PDB file of C-alpha atoms in Angstrom:
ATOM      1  CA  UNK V   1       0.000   0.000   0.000  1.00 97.00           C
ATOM      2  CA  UNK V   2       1.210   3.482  -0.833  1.00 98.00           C
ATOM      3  CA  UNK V   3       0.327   6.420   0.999  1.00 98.00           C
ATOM      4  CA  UNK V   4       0.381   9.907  -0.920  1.00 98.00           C
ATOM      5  CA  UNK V   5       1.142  12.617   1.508  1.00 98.00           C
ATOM      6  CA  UNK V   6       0.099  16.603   1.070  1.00 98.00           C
ATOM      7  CA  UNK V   7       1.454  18.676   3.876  1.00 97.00           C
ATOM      8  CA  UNK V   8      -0.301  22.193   3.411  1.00 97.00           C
ATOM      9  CA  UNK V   9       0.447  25.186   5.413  1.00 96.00           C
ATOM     10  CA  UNK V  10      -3.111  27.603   5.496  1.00 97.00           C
ATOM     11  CA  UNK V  11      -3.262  31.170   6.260  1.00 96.00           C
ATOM     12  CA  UNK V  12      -5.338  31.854   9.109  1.00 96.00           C
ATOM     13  CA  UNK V  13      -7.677  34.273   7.112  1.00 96.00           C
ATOM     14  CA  UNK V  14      -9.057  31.352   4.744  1.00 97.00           C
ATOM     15  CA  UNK V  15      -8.307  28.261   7.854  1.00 96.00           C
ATOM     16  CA  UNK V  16     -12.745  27.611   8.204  1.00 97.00           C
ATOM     17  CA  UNK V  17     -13.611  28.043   4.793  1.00 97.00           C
ATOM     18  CA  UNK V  18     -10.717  25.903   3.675  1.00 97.00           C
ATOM     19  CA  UNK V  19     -10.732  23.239   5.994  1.00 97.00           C
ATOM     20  CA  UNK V  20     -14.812  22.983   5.189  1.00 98.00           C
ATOM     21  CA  UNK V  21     -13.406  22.890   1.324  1.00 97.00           C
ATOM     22  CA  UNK V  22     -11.227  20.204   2.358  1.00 96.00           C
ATOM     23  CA  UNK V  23     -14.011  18.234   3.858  1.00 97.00           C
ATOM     24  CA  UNK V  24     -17.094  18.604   2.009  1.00 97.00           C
ATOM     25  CA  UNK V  25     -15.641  19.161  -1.461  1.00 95.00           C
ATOM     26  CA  UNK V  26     -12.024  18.567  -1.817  1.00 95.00           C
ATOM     27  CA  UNK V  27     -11.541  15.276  -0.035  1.00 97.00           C
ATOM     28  CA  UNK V  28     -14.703  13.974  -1.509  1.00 97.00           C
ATOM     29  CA  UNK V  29     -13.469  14.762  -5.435  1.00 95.00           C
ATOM     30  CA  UNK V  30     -10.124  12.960  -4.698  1.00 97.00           C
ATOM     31  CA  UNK V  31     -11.502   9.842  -3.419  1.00 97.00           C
ATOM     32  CA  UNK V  32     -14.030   9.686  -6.696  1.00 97.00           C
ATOM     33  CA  UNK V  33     -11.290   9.351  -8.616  1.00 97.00           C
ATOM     34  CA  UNK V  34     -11.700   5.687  -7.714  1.00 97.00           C
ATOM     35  CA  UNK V  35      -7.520   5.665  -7.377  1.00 98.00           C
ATOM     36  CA  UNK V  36      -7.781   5.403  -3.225  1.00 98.00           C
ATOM     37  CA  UNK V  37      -9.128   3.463  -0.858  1.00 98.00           C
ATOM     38  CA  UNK V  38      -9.623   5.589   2.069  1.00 98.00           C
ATOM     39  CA  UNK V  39      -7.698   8.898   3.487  1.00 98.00           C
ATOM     40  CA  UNK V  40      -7.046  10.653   6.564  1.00 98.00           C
ATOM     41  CA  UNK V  41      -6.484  15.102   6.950  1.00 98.00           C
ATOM     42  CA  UNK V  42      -4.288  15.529  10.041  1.00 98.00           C
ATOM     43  CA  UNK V  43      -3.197  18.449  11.936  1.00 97.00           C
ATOM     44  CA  UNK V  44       0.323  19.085  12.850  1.00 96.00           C
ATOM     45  CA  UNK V  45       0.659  19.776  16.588  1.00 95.00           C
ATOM     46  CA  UNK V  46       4.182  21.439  18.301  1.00 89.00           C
ATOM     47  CA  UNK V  47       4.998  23.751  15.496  1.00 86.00           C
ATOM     48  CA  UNK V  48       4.258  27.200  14.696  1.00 85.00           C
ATOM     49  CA  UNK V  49       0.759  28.491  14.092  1.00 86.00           C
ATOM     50  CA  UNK V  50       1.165  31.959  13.903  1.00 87.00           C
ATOM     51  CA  UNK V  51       0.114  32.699  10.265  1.00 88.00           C
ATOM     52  CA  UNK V  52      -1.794  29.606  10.369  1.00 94.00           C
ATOM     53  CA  UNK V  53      -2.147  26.143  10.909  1.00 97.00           C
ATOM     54  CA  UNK V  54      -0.193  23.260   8.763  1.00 97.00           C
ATOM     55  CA  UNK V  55      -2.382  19.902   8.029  1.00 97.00           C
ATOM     56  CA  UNK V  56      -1.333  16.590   6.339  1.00 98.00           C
ATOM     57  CA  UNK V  57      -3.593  14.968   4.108  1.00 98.00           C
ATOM     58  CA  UNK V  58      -3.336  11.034   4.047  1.00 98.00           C
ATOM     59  CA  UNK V  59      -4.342   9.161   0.567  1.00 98.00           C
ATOM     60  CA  UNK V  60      -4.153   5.374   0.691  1.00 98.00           C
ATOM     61  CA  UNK V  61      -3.632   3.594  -2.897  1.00 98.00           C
ATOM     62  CA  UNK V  62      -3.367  -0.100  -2.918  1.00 98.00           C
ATOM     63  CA  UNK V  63      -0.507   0.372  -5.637  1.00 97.00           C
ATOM     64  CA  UNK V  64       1.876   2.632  -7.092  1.00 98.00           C
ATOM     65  CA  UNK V  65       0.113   2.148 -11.165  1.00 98.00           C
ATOM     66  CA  UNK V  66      -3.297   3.864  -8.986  1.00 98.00           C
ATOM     67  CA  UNK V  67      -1.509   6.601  -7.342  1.00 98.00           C
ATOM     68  CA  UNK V  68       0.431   7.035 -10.520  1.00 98.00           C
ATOM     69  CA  UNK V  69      -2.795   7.058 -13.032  1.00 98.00           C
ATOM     70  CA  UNK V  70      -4.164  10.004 -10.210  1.00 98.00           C
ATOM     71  CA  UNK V  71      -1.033  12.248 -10.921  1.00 97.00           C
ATOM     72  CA  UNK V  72      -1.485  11.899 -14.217  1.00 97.00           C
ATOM     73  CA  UNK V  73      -4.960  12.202 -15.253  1.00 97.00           C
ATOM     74  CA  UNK V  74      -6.466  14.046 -12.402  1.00 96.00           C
ATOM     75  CA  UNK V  75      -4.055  15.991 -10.351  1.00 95.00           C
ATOM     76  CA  UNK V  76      -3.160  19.037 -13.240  1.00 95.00           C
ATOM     77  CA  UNK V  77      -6.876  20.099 -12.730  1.00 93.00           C
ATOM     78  CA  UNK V  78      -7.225  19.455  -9.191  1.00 92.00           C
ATOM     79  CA  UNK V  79      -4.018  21.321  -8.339  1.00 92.00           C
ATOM     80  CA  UNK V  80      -5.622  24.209 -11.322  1.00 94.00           C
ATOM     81  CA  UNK V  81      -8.992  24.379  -9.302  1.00 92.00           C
ATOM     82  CA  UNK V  82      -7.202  25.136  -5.956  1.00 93.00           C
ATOM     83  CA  UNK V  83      -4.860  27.963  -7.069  1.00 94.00           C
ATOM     84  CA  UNK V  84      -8.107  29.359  -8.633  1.00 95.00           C
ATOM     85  CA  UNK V  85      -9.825  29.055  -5.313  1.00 95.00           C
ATOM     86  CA  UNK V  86      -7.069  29.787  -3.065  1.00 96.00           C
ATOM     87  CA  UNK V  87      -4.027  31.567  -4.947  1.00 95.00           C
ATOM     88  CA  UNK V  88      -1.305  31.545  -2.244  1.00 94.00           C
ATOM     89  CA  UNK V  89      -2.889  31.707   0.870  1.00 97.00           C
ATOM     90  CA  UNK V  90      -2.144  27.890   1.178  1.00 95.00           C
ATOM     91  CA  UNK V  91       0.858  26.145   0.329  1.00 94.00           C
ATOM     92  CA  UNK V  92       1.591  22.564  -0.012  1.00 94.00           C
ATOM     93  CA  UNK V  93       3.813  20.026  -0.806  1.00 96.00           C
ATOM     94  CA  UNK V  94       3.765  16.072  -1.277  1.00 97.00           C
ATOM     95  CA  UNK V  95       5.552  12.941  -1.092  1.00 98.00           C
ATOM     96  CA  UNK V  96       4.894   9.253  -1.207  1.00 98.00           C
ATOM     97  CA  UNK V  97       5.662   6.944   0.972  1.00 98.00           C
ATOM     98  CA  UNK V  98       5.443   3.096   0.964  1.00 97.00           C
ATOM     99  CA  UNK V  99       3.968   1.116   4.160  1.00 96.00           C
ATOM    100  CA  UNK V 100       6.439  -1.598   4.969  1.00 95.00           C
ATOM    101  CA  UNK V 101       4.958  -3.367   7.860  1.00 89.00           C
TER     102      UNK V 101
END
């Protein structure tokens, strides 16, 4: 199983309407890609908040061709629909991992 992992750093000014986003819209057109199983949106805790708070977003892929197929055919417009939405008042960045045990 892989695990693709966004790390995303939101200003306070758009933190409730974004993490709503996240939730109710976001999140939700990911997973209908049909290229994860399930995913989990974290908080990171002990580091600094003051121009907002930093989540992790947690998408599960039962192999590297799904997560693969998701950067290439959906990801350019997902990625395009949040910089319309949100410009730079969030920044992110990503890495996959592989669970070993």
């Amino acid at each position: 199983m892989f695990i693709y992992n966004i790390t995303i750093k939101v200003e306070n000014t758009i933190h409730r309407e974004w993490l709503e986003w996240m939730q109710q819209t976001h999140i939700p057109h990911i997973l209908g890609s049909g290229k994860f199983t399930h995913h989990r949106l974290l908080r990171l805790r002990d580091i600094e908040e003051q121009e907002g708070p930093t989540y992790a977003l947690q998408l599960f892929a039962e192999s590297k061709a799904l997560y693969n197929a998701f950067i290439t055919l959906h990801l350019p417009e997902m990625q395009q629909l949040q910089m319309a939405r949100w410009g730079t008042k969030m920044l992110s960045f990503s890495t996959l991992m592989e669970i070993v045990h």
